[in-house]
Coordinates of C-alpha atoms in Angstrom, one line a residue:
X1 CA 198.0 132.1 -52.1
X2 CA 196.2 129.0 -51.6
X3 CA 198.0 127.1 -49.5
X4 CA 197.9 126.2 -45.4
X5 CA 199.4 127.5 -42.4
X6 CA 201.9 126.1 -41.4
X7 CA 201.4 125.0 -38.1
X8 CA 198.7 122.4 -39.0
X9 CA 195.6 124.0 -38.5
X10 CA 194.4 123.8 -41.7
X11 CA 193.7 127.1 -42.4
X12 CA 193.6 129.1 -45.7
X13 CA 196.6 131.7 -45.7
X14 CA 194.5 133.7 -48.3
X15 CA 191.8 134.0 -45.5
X16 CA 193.6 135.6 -42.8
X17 CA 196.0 137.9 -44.8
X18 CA 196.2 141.2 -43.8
X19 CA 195.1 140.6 -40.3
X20 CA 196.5 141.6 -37.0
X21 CA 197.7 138.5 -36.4
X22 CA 200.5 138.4 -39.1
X23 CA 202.0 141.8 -37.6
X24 CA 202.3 140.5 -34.4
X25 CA 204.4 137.9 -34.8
X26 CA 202.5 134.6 -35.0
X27 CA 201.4 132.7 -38.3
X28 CA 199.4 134.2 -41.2
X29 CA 196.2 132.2 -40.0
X30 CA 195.6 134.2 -36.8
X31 CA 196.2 130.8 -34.9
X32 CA 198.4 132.0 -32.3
X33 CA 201.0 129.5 -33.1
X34 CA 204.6 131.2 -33.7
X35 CA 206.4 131.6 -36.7
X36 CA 207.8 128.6 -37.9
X37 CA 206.2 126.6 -35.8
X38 CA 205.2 122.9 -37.7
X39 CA 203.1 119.9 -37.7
X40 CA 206.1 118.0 -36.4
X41 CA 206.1 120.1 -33.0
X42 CA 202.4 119.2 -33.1
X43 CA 203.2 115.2 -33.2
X44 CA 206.4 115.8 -30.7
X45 CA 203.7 117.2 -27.9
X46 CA 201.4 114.9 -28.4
X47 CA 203.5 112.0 -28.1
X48 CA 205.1 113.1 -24.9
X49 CA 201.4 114.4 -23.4
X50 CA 200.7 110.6 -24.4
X51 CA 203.1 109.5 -22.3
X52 CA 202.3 111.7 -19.6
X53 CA 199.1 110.6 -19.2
X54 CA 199.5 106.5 -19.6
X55 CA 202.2 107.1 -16.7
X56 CA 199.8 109.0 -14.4
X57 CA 197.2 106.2 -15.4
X58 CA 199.4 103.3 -14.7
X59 CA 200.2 104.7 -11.2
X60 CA 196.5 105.6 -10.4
X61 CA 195.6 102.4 -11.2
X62 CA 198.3 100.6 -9.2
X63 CA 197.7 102.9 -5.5
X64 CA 193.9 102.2 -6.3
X65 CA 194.8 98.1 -6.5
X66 CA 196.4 99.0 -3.1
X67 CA 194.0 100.7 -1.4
X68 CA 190.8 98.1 -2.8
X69 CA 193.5 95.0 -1.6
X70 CA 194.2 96.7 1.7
X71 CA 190.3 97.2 2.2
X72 CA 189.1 93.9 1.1
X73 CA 191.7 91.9 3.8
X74 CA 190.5 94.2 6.7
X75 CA 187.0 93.9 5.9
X76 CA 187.3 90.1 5.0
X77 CA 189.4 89.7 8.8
X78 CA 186.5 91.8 10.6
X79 CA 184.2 89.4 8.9
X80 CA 186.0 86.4 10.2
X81 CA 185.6 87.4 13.6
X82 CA 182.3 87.9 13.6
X83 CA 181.9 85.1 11.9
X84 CA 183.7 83.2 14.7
X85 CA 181.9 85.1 17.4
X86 CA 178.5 84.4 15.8
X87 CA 179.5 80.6 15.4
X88 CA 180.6 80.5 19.0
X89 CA 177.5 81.9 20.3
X90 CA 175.1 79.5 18.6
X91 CA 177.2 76.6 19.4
X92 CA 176.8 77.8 23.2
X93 CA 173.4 78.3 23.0
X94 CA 173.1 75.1 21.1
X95 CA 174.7 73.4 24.1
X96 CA 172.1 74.9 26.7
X97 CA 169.2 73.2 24.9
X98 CA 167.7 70.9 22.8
X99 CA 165.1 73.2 21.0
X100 CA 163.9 76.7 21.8
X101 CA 161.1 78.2 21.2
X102 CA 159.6 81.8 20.2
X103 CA 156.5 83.6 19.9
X104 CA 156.3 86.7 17.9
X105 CA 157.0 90.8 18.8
X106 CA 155.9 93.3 16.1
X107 CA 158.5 95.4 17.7
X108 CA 161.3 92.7 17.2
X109 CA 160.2 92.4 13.4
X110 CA 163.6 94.0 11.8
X111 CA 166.1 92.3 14.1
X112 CA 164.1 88.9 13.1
X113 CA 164.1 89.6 9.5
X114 CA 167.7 90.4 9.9
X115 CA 168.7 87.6 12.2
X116 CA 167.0 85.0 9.1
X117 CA 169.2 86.6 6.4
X118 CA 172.7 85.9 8.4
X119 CA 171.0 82.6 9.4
X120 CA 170.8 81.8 5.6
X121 CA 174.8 82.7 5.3
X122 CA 175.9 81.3 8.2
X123 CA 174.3 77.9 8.5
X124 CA 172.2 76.4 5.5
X125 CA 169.7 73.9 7.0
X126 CA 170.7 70.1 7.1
X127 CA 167.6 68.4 5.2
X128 CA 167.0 66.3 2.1
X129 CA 165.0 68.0 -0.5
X130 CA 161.3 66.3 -1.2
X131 CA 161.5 64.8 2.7
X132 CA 160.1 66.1 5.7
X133 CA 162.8 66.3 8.3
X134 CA 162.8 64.4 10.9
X135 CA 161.9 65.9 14.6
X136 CA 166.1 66.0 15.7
X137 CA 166.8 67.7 12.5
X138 CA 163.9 70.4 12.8
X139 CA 164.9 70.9 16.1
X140 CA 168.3 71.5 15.6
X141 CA 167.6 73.5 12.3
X142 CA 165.1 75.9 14.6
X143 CA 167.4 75.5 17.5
X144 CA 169.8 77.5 15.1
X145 CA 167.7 80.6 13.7
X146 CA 167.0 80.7 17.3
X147 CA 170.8 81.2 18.6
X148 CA 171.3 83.4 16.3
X149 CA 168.2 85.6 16.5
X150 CA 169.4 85.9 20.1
X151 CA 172.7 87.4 18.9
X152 CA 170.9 89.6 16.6
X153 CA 168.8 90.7 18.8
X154 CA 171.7 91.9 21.4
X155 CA 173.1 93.9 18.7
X156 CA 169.8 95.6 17.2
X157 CA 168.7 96.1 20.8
X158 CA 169.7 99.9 20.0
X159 CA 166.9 102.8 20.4
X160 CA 167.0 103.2 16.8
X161 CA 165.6 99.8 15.7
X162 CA 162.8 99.6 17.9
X163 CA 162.2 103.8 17.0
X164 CA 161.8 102.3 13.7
X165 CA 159.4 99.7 14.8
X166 CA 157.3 102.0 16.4
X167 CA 157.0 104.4 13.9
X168 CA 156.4 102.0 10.8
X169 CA 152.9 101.7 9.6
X170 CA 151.0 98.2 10.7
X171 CA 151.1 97.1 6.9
X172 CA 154.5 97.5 6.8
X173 CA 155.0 95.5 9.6
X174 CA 152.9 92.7 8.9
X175 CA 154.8 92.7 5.4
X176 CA 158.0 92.7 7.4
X177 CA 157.1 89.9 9.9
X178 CA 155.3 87.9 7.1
X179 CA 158.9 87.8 5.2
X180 CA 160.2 86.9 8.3
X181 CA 157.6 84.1 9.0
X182 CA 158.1 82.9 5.4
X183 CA 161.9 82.9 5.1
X184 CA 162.3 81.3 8.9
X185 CA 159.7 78.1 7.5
X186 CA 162.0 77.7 4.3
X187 CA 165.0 77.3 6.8
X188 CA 163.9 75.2 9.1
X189 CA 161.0 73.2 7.3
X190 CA 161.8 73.3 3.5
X191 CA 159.9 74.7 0.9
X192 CA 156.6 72.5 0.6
X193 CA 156.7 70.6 3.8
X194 CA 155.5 71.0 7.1
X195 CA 156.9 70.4 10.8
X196 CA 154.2 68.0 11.7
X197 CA 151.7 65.5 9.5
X198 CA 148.2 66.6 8.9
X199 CA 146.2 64.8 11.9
X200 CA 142.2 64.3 12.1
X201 CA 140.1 64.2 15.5
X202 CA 136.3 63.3 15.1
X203 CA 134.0 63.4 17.0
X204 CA 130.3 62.6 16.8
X205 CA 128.9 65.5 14.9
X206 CA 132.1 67.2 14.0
X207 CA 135.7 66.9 12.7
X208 CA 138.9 68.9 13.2
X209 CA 141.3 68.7 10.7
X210 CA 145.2 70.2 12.3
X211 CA 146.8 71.8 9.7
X212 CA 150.4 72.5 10.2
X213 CA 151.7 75.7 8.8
X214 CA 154.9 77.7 9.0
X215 CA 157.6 76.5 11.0
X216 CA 155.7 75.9 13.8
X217 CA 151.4 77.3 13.4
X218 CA 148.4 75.9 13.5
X219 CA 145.4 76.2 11.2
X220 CA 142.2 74.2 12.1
X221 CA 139.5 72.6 9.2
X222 CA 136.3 72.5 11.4
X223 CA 133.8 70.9 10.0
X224 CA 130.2 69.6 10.3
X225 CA 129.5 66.6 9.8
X226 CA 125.8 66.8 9.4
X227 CA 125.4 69.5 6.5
X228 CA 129.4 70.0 5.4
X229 CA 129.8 73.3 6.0
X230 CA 133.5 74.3 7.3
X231 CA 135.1 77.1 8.5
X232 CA 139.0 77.8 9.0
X233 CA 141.0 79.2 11.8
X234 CA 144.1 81.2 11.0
X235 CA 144.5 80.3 7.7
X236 CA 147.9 81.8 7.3
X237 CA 148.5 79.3 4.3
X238 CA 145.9 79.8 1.6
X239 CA 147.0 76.9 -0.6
X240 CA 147.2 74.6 1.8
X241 CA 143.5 75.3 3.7
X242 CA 142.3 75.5 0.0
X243 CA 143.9 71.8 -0.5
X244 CA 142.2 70.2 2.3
X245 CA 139.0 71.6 1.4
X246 CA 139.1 70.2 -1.7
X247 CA 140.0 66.8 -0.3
X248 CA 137.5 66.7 2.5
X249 CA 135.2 68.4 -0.2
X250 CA 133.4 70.5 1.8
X251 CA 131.8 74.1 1.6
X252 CA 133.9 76.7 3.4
X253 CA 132.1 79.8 4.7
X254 CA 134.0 81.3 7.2
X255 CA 137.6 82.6 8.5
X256 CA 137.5 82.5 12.8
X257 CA 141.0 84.7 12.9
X258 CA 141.8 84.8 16.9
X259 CA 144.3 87.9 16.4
X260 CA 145.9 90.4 13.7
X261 CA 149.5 88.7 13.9
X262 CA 150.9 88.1 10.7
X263 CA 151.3 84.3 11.4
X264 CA 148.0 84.2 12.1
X265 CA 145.6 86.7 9.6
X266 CA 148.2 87.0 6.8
X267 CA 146.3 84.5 4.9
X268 CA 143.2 86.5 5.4
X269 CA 143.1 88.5 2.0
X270 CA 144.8 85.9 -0.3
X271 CA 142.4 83.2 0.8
X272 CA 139.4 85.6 0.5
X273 CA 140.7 86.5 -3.1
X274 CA 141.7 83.0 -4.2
X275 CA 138.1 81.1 -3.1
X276 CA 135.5 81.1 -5.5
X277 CA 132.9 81.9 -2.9
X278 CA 132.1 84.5 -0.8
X279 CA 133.8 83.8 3.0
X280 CA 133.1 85.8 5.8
X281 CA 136.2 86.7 8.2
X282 CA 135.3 87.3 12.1
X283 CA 137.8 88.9 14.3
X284 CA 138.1 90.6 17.7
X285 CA 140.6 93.5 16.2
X286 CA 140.3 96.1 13.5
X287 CA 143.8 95.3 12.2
X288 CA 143.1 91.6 11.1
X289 CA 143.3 91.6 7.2
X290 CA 139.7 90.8 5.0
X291 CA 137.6 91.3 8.3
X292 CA 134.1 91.4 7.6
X293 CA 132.1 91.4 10.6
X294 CA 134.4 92.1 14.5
X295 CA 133.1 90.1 16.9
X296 CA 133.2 90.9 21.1
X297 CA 132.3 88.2 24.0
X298 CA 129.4 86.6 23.8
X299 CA 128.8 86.8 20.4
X300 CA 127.5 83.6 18.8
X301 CA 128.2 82.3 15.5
X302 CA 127.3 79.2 13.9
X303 CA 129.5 76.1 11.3
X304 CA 126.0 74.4 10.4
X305 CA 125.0 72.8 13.4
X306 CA 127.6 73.8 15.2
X307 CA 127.5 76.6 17.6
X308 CA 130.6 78.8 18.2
X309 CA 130.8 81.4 21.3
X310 CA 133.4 83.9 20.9
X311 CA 135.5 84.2 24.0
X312 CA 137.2 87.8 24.5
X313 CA 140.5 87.5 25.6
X314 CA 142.9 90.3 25.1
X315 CA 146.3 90.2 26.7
X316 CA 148.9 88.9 24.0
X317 CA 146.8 91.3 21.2
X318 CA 144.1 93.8 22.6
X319 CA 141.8 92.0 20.2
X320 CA 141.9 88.3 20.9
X321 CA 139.4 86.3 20.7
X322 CA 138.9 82.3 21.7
X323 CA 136.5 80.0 20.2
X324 CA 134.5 77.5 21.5
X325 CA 132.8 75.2 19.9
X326 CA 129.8 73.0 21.1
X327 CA 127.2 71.1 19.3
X328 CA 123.7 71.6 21.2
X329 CA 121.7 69.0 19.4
X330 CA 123.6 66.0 20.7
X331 CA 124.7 65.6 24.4
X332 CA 127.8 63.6 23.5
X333 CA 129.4 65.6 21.3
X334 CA 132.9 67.0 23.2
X335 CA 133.2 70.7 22.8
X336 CA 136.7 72.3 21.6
X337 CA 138.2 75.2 22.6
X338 CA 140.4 77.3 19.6
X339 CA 142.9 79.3 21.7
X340 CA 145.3 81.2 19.2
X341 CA 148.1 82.5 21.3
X342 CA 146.5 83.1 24.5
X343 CA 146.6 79.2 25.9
X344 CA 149.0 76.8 24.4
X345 CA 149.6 73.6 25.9
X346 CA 151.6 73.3 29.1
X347 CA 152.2 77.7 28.6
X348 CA 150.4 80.8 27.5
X349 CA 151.4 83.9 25.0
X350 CA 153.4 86.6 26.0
X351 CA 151.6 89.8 26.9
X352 CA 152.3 91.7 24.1
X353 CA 149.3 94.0 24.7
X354 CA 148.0 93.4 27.9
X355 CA 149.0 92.0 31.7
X356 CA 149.4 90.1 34.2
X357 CA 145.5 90.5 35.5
X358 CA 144.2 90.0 31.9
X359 CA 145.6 87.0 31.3
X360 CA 144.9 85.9 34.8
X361 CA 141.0 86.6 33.7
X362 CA 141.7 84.8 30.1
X363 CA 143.3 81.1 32.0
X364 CA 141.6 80.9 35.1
X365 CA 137.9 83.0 34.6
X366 CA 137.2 82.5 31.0
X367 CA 138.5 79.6 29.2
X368 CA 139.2 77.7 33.0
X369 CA 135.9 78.4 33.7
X370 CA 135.2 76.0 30.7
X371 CA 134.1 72.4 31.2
X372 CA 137.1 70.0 31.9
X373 CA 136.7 67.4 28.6
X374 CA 136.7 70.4 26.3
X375 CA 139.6 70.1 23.7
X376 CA 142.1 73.0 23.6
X377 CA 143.6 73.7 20.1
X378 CA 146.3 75.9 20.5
X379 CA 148.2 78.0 17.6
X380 CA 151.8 76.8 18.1
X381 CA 153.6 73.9 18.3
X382 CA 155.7 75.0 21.8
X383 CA 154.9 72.3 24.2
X384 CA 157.8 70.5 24.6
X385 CA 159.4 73.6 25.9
X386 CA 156.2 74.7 27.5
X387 CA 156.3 71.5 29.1
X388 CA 160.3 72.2 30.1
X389 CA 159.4 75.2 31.8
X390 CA 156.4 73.5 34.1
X391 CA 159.3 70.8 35.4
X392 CA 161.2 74.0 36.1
X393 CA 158.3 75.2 38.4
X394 CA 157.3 72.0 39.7
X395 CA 159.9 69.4 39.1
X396 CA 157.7 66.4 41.2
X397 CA 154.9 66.9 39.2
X398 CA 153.8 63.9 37.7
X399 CA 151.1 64.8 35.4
X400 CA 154.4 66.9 33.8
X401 CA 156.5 64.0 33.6
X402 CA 153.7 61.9 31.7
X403 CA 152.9 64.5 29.8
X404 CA 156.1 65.6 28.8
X405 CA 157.1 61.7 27.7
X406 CA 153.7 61.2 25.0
X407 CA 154.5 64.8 23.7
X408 CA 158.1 63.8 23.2
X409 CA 156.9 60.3 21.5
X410 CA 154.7 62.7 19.2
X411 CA 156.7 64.9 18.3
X412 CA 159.8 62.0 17.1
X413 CA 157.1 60.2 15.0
X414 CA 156.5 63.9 13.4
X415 CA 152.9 64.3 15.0
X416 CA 151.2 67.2 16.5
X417 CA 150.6 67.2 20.4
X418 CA 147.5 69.1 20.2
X419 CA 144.5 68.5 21.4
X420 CA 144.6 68.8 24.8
X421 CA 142.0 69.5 27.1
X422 CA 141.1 72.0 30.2
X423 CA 141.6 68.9 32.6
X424 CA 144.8 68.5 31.9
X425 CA 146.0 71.7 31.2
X426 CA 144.5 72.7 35.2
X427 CA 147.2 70.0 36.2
X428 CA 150.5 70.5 34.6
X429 CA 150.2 74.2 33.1
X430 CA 151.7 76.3 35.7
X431 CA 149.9 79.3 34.3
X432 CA 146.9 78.0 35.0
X433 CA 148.3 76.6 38.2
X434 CA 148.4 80.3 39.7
X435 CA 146.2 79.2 42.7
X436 CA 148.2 75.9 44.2
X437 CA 150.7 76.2 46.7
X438 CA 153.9 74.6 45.1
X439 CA 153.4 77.2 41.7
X440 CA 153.4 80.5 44.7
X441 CA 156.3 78.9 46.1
X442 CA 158.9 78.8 43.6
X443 CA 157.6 82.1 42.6
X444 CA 157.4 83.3 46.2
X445 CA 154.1 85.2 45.8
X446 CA 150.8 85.0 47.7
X447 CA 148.0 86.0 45.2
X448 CA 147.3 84.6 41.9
X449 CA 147.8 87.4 39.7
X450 CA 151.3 88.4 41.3
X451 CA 151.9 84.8 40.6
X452 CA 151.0 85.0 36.9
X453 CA 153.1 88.1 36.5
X454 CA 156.4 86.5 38.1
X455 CA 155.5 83.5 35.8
X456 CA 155.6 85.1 32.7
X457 CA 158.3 87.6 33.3
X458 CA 160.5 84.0 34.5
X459 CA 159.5 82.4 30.8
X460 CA 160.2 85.4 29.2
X461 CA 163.8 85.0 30.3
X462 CA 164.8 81.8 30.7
X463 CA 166.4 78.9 29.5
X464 CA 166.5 75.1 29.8
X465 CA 169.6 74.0 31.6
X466 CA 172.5 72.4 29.4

């Protein structure tokens, strides 16, 4: 007998007769399925298991609509009111000031690079693509990454962040604070432009080309006149110091980095890389990037005729180092001074690595001790609130008050306030203004170095009134 069981299964009744299976009750194929049991019963159970199962799928599907709708309005009304509070708190901080200004922590790297990618979300910069923006709209543009960065840093004040930045390796923190760096000049510049126009001082045998970088660096083209040979200082911007050598066509041998900061040396290896000659880098600190030959005080280098005496002055970095430049061959030449972060005009850098007493020595017994018509290029763009903060300590000084009106005419026709010189700094730069009377008294201290120390930790701190 050749036909199939009749269950459904397809099986040959010839192949399973005489087996167990037929004595026991259950179809000839040894399938289990009782007697009389048919491909309808088959189709019946399948139909109803069909049924079953779009039922439990339509109501799994509807509770997990619930559930994702009743997450999505909490999260979006916890987001609002952050939002808000965020909003709130810039606008505050907006109020107190006109523009703020920062200077770099390695250990604040991760709130920064967190505080830029809100920024980004919560307030897209107010500029017009292809133009640079104008001084009120930079400043309001770097007031905000500023408020916010505040509020960021409030909430990633925890153990845990700065546990992190201690532990991370120095490359990954430079490649953290250079994103930061990068993304913050995007925001508050634009893509391509730069906070200030490219200026020129010359001088007899030399000329200084101020190349604005970032959202608010410095690079310096120095260059001698009398054989054409340059050098760079903190070229954090390849393309750009590559640009300008090309248009003041001139042969660039060597990288003067004053410390390792990203916003300084980050352009170190790239440049080195990129050129089609051989540079040579000079540093005070084994951490700058492409460093060929460290330099200490004293050491003397040379930019043709130009003769450059590194200054050691280690307080914001361990490694920092000053250089001043001087021309021996002709009296008139007016020697420059190329301070990084140590001196800045009308203010100084934090002390990151240092103290009060080595940046007492860096102000007042190194670079003080330089003569008074030597220029000071600085490697920041702060002095408007540098200059804030010295009306703060002395609001009758009126070296401040002239000061602080040409910076402000600079800085609305877009032009950098740099150079200064020594001179001038000894009269309106209260941290090198440790030794008069009217700097002790606000800070209510009796030696210079106590006065530094109250200086800084004040600046550190605080703000310009509303």
């Amino acid at each position: 007998m050749y036909g199939h069981c009749s269950c459904g299964c397809r099986a040959l009744q010839l192949w399973v007769q005489g087996t167990a299976a037929v004595g026991a009750g259950h179809s000839s194929c040894g399938c289990r399925a009782p007697k009389g049991y048919t491909t309808n019963n088959i189709f019946k159970e399948t139909h109803y298991l069909h049924l079953v199962v779009a039922t439990l799928f339509v109501r799994v599907q509807h509770y997990l609509h619930l559930v994702m709708a009743t997450l999505f309005v909490r999260v979006q009304h916890y987001l609002h009111l952050v939002m808000a509070t965020l909003r709130q708190a810039r606008h505050q901080m907006m109020m107190r000031s006109h523009i703020i200004c920062i200077q770099y922590d390695p250990a604040d790297s991760l709130s920064l690079l967190c505080s830029v990618a809100l920024f980004r979300w919560i307030a897209p910069p107010d500029r017009q693509e292809g133009k640079p923006p104008t001084h009120s709209q930079y400043s309001q543009n770097f007031t905000r990454v500023i408020s916010l960065e505040a509020v960021l840093r409030i909430a990633t004040s925890c153990p845990m962040f700065r546990l992190i930045s201690a532990v991370l390796p120095e490359r990954a923190i430079q490649n953290l604070t250079g994103l930061y760096f990068t993304t913050q000049h995007w925001l508050t510049v634009g893509s391509g432009l730069h906070h200030s126009e490219q200026t020129t001082t010359k001088y007899p045998t030399m000329k200084v080309v101020v190349l604005p970088a970032l959202s608010d660096n410095y690079m310096y083209l120095i260059i001698d006149e009398a054989t054409k040979e340059a050098a760079i200082v903190d070229p954090v911007m390849p393309k750009v110091v590559l640009e300008a050598v090309k248009n003041a066509q001139v042969n660039l041998t060597s990288v003067f980095t004053t410390h390792h900061h990203w916003d300084h040396a980050g352009g170190n290896e790239d440049l080195v890389k990129e050129f089609d000659k051989k540079l040579q880098v000079y540093g005070g600190d084994d951490r700058i990037g492409a460093l060929t030959q460290k330099v200490k005080h004293g050491d003397t280098l040379s930019v043709g005729e130009l003769v450059v005496n590194c200054l050691f002055t280690p307080c914001h970095t361990r490694g920092h180092i000053c250089y001043h430049v001087t021309c021996p061959s002709d009296d008139t030449h007016r020697p420059a001074v190329f301070t990084g972060d140590t001196l800045f005009l009308g203010g100084c850098g934090k002390f990151f690595e240092g103290n009060a007493e080595q940046m007492h020595t860096a102000l007042v017994k190194v670079l003080g001790e330089l003569p008074d018509h030597t220029d000071v290029y600085c490697g920041h763009e702060y002095a408007i609130s540098n200059l804030k903060f010295g009306l703060h300590v002395e609001p009758d000084n009126p070296a401040l008050k002239s000061k602080m009106e040409w910076v402000k005419q600079q800085r609305e026709n877009n032009l950098p306030s740099v150079p200064s010189t020594i001179g001038e700094e000894k009269q309106y730069n209260p941290f090198m203004r440790v030794k008069e009377a009217s700097v002790r008294q606000h800070c209510g201290t009796s030696n210079s170095v106590d006065t530094m120390r109250a200086l800084r930790d004040e600046k550190n701190a605080w703000k310009p009134p509303a």
